PDB file of C-alpha atoms in Angstrom:
ATOM      1  CA  MET A 143     -35.832 -27.084 137.059  1.00 58.00           C
ATOM      2  CA  GLU A 144     -36.088 -26.450 133.344  1.00 67.00           C
ATOM      3  CA  GLY A 145     -36.295 -28.849 130.437  1.00 80.00           C
ATOM      4  CA  THR A 146     -34.373 -30.935 127.952  1.00 86.00           C
ATOM      5  CA  TRP A 147     -33.759 -27.956 125.824  1.00 84.00           C
ATOM      6  CA  SER A 148     -31.051 -26.703 128.311  1.00 87.00           C
ATOM      7  CA  LEU A 149     -29.075 -30.027 127.936  1.00 88.00           C
ATOM      8  CA  PRO A 150     -26.888 -28.894 125.011  1.00 88.00           C
ATOM      9  CA  GLN A 151     -25.807 -25.646 126.814  1.00 88.00           C
ATOM     10  CA  LEU A 152     -25.022 -27.590 129.983  1.00 88.00           C
ATOM     11  CA  MET A 153     -22.900 -30.137 128.105  1.00 88.00           C
ATOM     12  CA  GLY A 154     -21.112 -27.358 126.105  1.00 88.00           C
ATOM     13  CA  ASN A 155     -20.612 -24.818 128.829  1.00 91.00           C
ATOM     14  CA  TYR A 156     -19.433 -27.273 131.507  1.00 91.00           C
ATOM     15  CA  PRO A 157     -17.250 -29.885 129.747  1.00 90.00           C
ATOM     16  CA  ASN A 158     -15.474 -30.661 133.053  1.00 92.00           C
ATOM     17  CA  MET A 159     -18.808 -31.885 134.506  1.00 90.00           C
ATOM     18  CA  GLN A 160     -19.403 -34.329 131.722  1.00 88.00           C
ATOM     19  CA  GLY A 161     -19.689 -37.895 133.112  1.00 89.00           C
ATOM     20  CA  LYS A 162     -20.254 -36.472 136.610  1.00 90.00           C
ATOM     21  CA  TRP A 163     -23.935 -35.805 136.291  1.00 87.00           C
ATOM     22  CA  ASP A 164     -26.799 -37.379 134.425  1.00 89.00           C
ATOM     23  CA  ILE A 165     -30.679 -37.477 133.981  1.00 88.00           C
ATOM     24  CA  ALA A 166     -32.821 -39.134 136.467  1.00 85.00           C
ATOM     25  CA  LYS A 167     -36.492 -40.185 136.343  1.00 81.00           C
ATOM     26  CA  LEU A 168     -38.613 -38.002 138.580  1.00 75.00           C
ATOM     27  CA  PRO A 169     -39.287 -39.722 141.872  1.00 70.00           C
ATOM     28  CA  ARG A 170     -42.419 -41.635 142.585  1.00 66.00           C
ATOM     29  CA  CYS A 171     -45.356 -39.804 144.270  1.00 62.00           C
ATOM     30  CA  ALA A 172     -45.813 -41.022 147.831  1.00 59.00           C
ATOM     31  CA  ASN A 173     -49.673 -41.012 147.495  1.00 57.00           C
ATOM     32  CA  PRO A 174     -50.544 -41.115 143.788  1.00 54.00           C
ATOM     33  CA  ILE A 175     -53.933 -40.147 142.770  1.00 55.00           C
ATOM     34  CA  GLU A 176     -55.719 -43.307 142.121  1.00 53.00           C
ATOM     35  CA  ASP A 177     -57.820 -42.103 139.081  1.00 48.00           C
ATOM     36  CA  GLY A 178     -55.057 -39.752 137.750  1.00 49.00           C
ATOM     37  CA  GLU A 179     -55.061 -40.486 134.013  1.00 53.00           C
ATOM     38  CA  SER A 180     -51.501 -38.894 133.621  1.00 51.00           C
ATOM     39  CA  LEU A 181     -49.802 -40.866 136.285  1.00 55.00           C
ATOM     40  CA  ASP A 182     -48.137 -44.091 135.428  1.00 57.00           C
ATOM     41  CA  LYS A 183     -48.712 -47.280 137.487  1.00 61.00           C
ATOM     42  CA  ASP A 184     -45.780 -46.363 139.779  1.00 68.00           C
ATOM     43  CA  GLY A 185     -47.342 -42.860 140.669  1.00 69.00           C
ATOM     44  CA  ARG A 186     -45.108 -40.844 138.512  1.00 73.00           C
ATOM     45  CA  ALA A 187     -45.953 -37.892 136.322  1.00 73.00           C
ATOM     46  CA  THR A 188     -43.981 -35.158 134.451  1.00 78.00           C
ATOM     47  CA  MET A 189     -44.685 -32.148 132.409  1.00 78.00           C
ATOM     48  CA  SER A 190     -44.272 -31.984 128.668  1.00 79.00           C
ATOM     49  CA  ASN A 191     -44.171 -28.845 126.597  1.00 78.00           C
ATOM     50  CA  GLY A 192     -44.848 -28.137 122.830  1.00 76.00           C
ATOM     51  CA  LEU A 193     -43.786 -25.645 120.578  1.00 77.00           C
ATOM     52  CA  CYS A 194     -46.606 -23.406 118.879  1.00 81.00           C
ATOM     53  CA  TYR A 195     -46.341 -20.869 116.238  1.00 86.00           C
ATOM     54  CA  ALA A 196     -48.713 -18.101 115.344  1.00 87.00           C
ATOM     55  CA  THR A 197     -48.800 -14.814 113.481  1.00 90.00           C
ATOM     56  CA  GLY A 198     -51.136 -11.761 113.519  1.00 89.00           C
ATOM     57  CA  ALA A 199     -53.989 -11.939 111.061  1.00 91.00           C
ATOM     58  CA  HIS A 200     -53.226  -8.584 109.403  1.00 92.00           C
ATOM     59  CA  GLY A 201     -49.457  -8.310 109.386  1.00 89.00           C
ATOM     60  CA  LYS A 202     -47.522  -6.612 106.721  1.00 93.00           C
ATOM     61  CA  LYS A 203     -45.715  -9.783 105.799  1.00 94.00           C
ATOM     62  CA  LEU A 204     -48.688 -12.209 106.421  1.00 95.00           C
ATOM     63  CA  GLU A 205     -47.949 -14.521 103.506  1.00 95.00           C
ATOM     64  CA  GLU A 206     -44.316 -14.820 104.348  1.00 96.00           C
ATOM     65  CA  ALA A 207     -45.202 -15.637 108.008  1.00 95.00           C
ATOM     66  CA  LEU A 208     -47.698 -18.120 106.863  1.00 96.00           C
ATOM     67  CA  ASP A 209     -45.046 -19.708 104.741  1.00 96.00           C
ATOM     68  CA  VAL A 210     -42.726 -19.946 107.739  1.00 96.00           C
ATOM     69  CA  ILE A 211     -45.419 -21.393 109.890  1.00 94.00           C
ATOM     70  CA  LYS A 212     -46.183 -24.071 107.275  1.00 95.00           C
ATOM     71  CA  TYR A 213     -42.543 -24.921 107.015  1.00 95.00           C
ATOM     72  CA  PHE A 214     -42.366 -25.476 110.776  1.00 92.00           C
ATOM     73  CA  GLY A 215     -45.019 -28.189 110.285  1.00 90.00           C
ATOM     74  CA  THR A 216     -42.980 -30.111 107.828  1.00 92.00           C
ATOM     75  CA  GLU A 217     -40.651 -33.035 108.677  1.00 92.00           C
ATOM     76  CA  GLU A 218     -37.557 -30.935 107.928  1.00 94.00           C
ATOM     77  CA  ALA A 219     -37.925 -28.183 110.554  1.00 94.00           C
ATOM     78  CA  PRO A 220     -38.466 -30.484 113.628  1.00 92.00           C
ATOM     79  CA  ARG A 221     -35.427 -32.620 112.304  1.00 94.00           C
ATOM     80  CA  ILE A 222     -33.371 -29.405 112.506  1.00 94.00           C
ATOM     81  CA  GLN A 223     -34.638 -28.738 116.007  1.00 91.00           C
ATOM     82  CA  GLY A 224     -33.588 -32.196 117.051  1.00 93.00           C
ATOM     83  CA  GLU A 225     -30.209 -32.284 115.302  1.00 94.00           C
ATOM     84  CA  SER A 226     -29.330 -28.992 117.247  1.00 91.00           C
ATOM     85  CA  GLY A 227     -30.469 -30.478 120.526  1.00 90.00           C
ATOM     86  CA  ALA A 228     -32.910 -27.567 121.002  1.00 88.00           C
ATOM     87  CA  ALA A 229     -36.103 -29.676 121.273  1.00 88.00           C
ATOM     88  CA  ILE A 230     -37.290 -33.256 120.981  1.00 91.00           C
ATOM     89  CA  PRO A 231     -39.286 -33.157 117.774  1.00 90.00           C
ATOM     90  CA  ALA A 232     -42.929 -34.039 118.074  1.00 85.00           C
ATOM     91  CA  TYR A 233     -42.888 -35.146 114.476  1.00 88.00           C
ATOM     92  CA  LEU A 234     -43.137 -38.856 114.711  1.00 87.00           C
ATOM     93  CA  GLY A 235     -39.965 -40.436 113.483  1.00 88.00           C
ATOM     94  CA  ALA A 236     -37.789 -37.338 114.021  1.00 91.00           C
ATOM     95  CA  GLU A 237     -37.447 -37.682 117.769  1.00 90.00           C
ATOM     96  CA  GLU A 238     -34.309 -39.648 117.395  1.00 92.00           C
ATOM     97  CA  THR A 239     -32.492 -36.671 115.850  1.00 94.00           C
ATOM     98  CA  TRP A 240     -32.477 -35.112 119.204  1.00 93.00           C
ATOM     99  CA  ARG A 241     -30.828 -38.142 120.848  1.00 92.00           C
ATOM    100  CA  ASN A 242     -28.225 -38.110 118.032  1.00 92.00           C
ATOM    101  CA  ALA A 243     -27.370 -34.595 118.901  1.00 92.00           C
ATOM    102  CA  PHE A 244     -25.566 -35.736 121.939  1.00 90.00           C
ATOM    103  CA  ALA A 245     -23.321 -38.290 120.249  1.00 90.00           C
ATOM    104  CA  SER A 246     -20.448 -35.875 119.977  1.00 86.00           C
ATOM    105  CA  TYR A 247     -20.028 -35.383 123.731  1.00 86.00           C
ATOM    106  CA  ASP A 248     -17.516 -37.425 125.703  1.00 82.00           C
ATOM    107  CA  ALA A 249     -20.134 -38.546 128.289  1.00 82.00           C
ATOM    108  CA  GLU A 250     -23.283 -40.448 127.607  1.00 87.00           C
ATOM    109  CA  LEU A 251     -26.435 -39.114 129.241  1.00 90.00           C
ATOM    110  CA  ASN A 252     -29.305 -41.400 130.077  1.00 91.00           C
ATOM    111  CA  LEU A 253     -31.595 -39.844 127.375  1.00 92.00           C
ATOM    112  CA  ASP A 254     -33.885 -42.760 127.418  1.00 91.00           C
ATOM    113  CA  VAL A 255     -35.487 -41.219 130.769  1.00 89.00           C
ATOM    114  CA  CYS A 256     -36.766 -38.368 128.635  1.00 89.00           C
ATOM    115  CA  PHE A 257     -38.443 -40.681 126.243  1.00 88.00           C
ATOM    116  CA  ASP A 258     -39.724 -43.072 128.893  1.00 87.00           C
ATOM    117  CA  GLN A 259     -41.697 -40.316 130.437  1.00 84.00           C
ATOM    118  CA  PHE A 260     -43.751 -39.455 127.297  1.00 82.00           C
ATOM    119  CA  ASP A 261     -46.455 -41.994 128.296  1.00 78.00           C
ATOM    120  CA  TYR A 262     -47.310 -40.242 131.468  1.00 76.00           C
ATOM    121  CA  ALA A 263     -46.526 -36.615 130.641  1.00 79.00           C
ATOM    122  CA  VAL A 264     -49.065 -33.886 131.122  1.00 76.00           C
ATOM    123  CA  GLN A 265     -48.987 -30.529 129.116  1.00 77.00           C
ATOM    124  CA  ALA A 266     -47.177 -27.816 131.007  1.00 77.00           C
ATOM    125  CA  VAL A 267     -49.516 -25.067 131.863  1.00 76.00           C
ATOM    126  CA  TYR A 268     -48.941 -21.616 130.325  1.00 81.00           C
ATOM    127  CA  ASN A 269     -51.233 -18.616 130.066  1.00 84.00           C
ATOM    128  CA  SER A 270     -50.920 -14.884 129.276  1.00 87.00           C
ATOM    129  CA  ALA A 271     -49.620 -14.199 132.808  1.00 91.00           C
ATOM    130  CA  SER A 272     -46.793 -16.661 132.568  1.00 90.00           C
ATOM    131  CA  PRO A 273     -44.195 -14.166 132.134  1.00 92.00           C
ATOM    132  CA  LYS A 274     -45.220 -12.667 135.502  1.00 94.00           C
ATOM    133  CA  TRP A 275     -45.537 -15.876 137.510  1.00 94.00           C
ATOM    134  CA  LYS A 276     -42.786 -18.158 135.945  1.00 92.00           C
ATOM    135  CA  SER A 277     -39.699 -16.650 137.652  1.00 94.00           C
ATOM    136  CA  GLN A 278     -41.501 -16.417 141.100  1.00 96.00           C
ATOM    137  CA  VAL A 279     -42.670 -20.001 140.823  1.00 94.00           C
ATOM    138  CA  LEU A 280     -38.946 -21.015 140.041  1.00 92.00           C
ATOM    139  CA  ASP A 281     -37.864 -19.014 142.968  1.00 95.00           C
ATOM    140  CA  GLU A 282     -40.144 -21.015 145.194  1.00 95.00           C
ATOM    141  CA  LEU A 283     -39.047 -24.251 143.666  1.00 92.00           C
ATOM    142  CA  THR A 284     -35.562 -23.389 144.415  1.00 93.00           C
ATOM    143  CA  LYS A 285     -36.408 -22.859 148.064  1.00 95.00           C
ATOM    144  CA  VAL A 286     -37.958 -26.360 148.086  1.00 93.00           C
ATOM    145  CA  TYR A 287     -34.987 -27.959 146.317  1.00 90.00           C
ATOM    146  CA  SER A 288     -32.461 -26.193 148.752  1.00 93.00           C
ATOM    147  CA  GLY A 289     -34.446 -27.406 151.830  1.00 94.00           C
ATOM    148  CA  GLY A 290     -35.445 -23.916 152.687  1.00 95.00           C
ATOM    149  CA  GLN A 291     -39.207 -24.650 152.300  1.00 93.00           C
ATOM    150  CA  GLU A 292     -41.267 -27.866 152.731  1.00 93.00           C
ATOM    151  CA  LEU A 293     -42.644 -29.280 149.646  1.00 88.00           C
ATOM    152  CA  THR A 294     -46.321 -28.914 150.312  1.00 88.00           C
ATOM    153  CA  ALA A 295     -45.968 -25.321 151.400  1.00 93.00           C
ATOM    154  CA  GLY A 296     -43.939 -24.561 148.424  1.00 92.00           C
ATOM    155  CA  LEU A 297     -46.512 -26.087 146.071  1.00 89.00           C
ATOM    156  CA  GLU A 298     -49.246 -24.138 147.801  1.00 93.00           C
ATOM    157  CA  ARG A 299     -47.183 -20.926 147.454  1.00 96.00           C
ATOM    158  CA  MET A 300     -46.606 -21.635 143.817  1.00 93.00           C
ATOM    159  CA  GLN A 301     -50.316 -22.143 143.112  1.00 92.00           C
ATOM    160  CA  GLU A 302     -51.040 -18.973 144.934  1.00 96.00           C
ATOM    161  CA  ILE A 303     -48.477 -17.062 142.755  1.00 96.00           C
ATOM    162  CA  VAL A 304     -49.950 -18.445 139.507  1.00 94.00           C
ATOM    163  CA  ASN A 305     -53.540 -17.671 140.712  1.00 93.00           C
ATOM    164  CA  THR A 306     -52.719 -14.213 141.824  1.00 95.00           C
ATOM    165  CA  GLU A 307     -50.833 -13.235 138.702  1.00 95.00           C
ATOM    166  CA  THR A 308     -53.400 -14.712 136.340  1.00 93.00           C
ATOM    167  CA  ALA A 309     -56.231 -12.913 138.189  1.00 94.00           C
ATOM    168  CA  LYS A 310     -54.289  -9.632 137.906  1.00 94.00           C
ATOM    169  CA  LYS A 311     -53.864 -10.281 134.137  1.00 91.00           C
ATOM    170  CA  LEU A 312     -57.436 -11.066 133.591  1.00 90.00           C
ATOM    171  CA  ALA A 313     -58.565  -8.039 135.541  1.00 91.00           C
ATOM    172  CA  LYS A 314     -56.647  -5.855 133.039  1.00 88.00           C
ATOM    173  CA  SER A 315     -58.131  -7.558 129.939  1.00 77.00           C
TER     174      SER A 315
END
């Protein structure tokens, strides 16, 4: 339900579960959209996310903030993210640092699945209302995963939540 960034915590917090679970490719869509650019030939798609950094234009420490943001764009900063297991670096050539972060665990995870999905990943959608809708959407997804709600109805409900919270946010702007 979340992303690769939660794997180090799962491995560290539940050592007795190592070797008893793994990462699986998302299932194939039963009726893939024929012209869907993001779907692979098997009808699969997944969401990807990116990290973005910004600062206010008139902050008291603007130069320092800009220096930090510039540093985040270097090769070193994404390598640190990868080495900690916090994020798969988007900096080309640094992505393997994330895989190496899991070498110290007793059990091997099928990390290739995460990399294999890059070719058909679509950008995760976030907007200014995300803090309002995200937990509600995850609640609906939990209902689907637990069998308490049919998938199509759950997806429709999730879209309704996002639309409603986004409209509320826009009305306040």
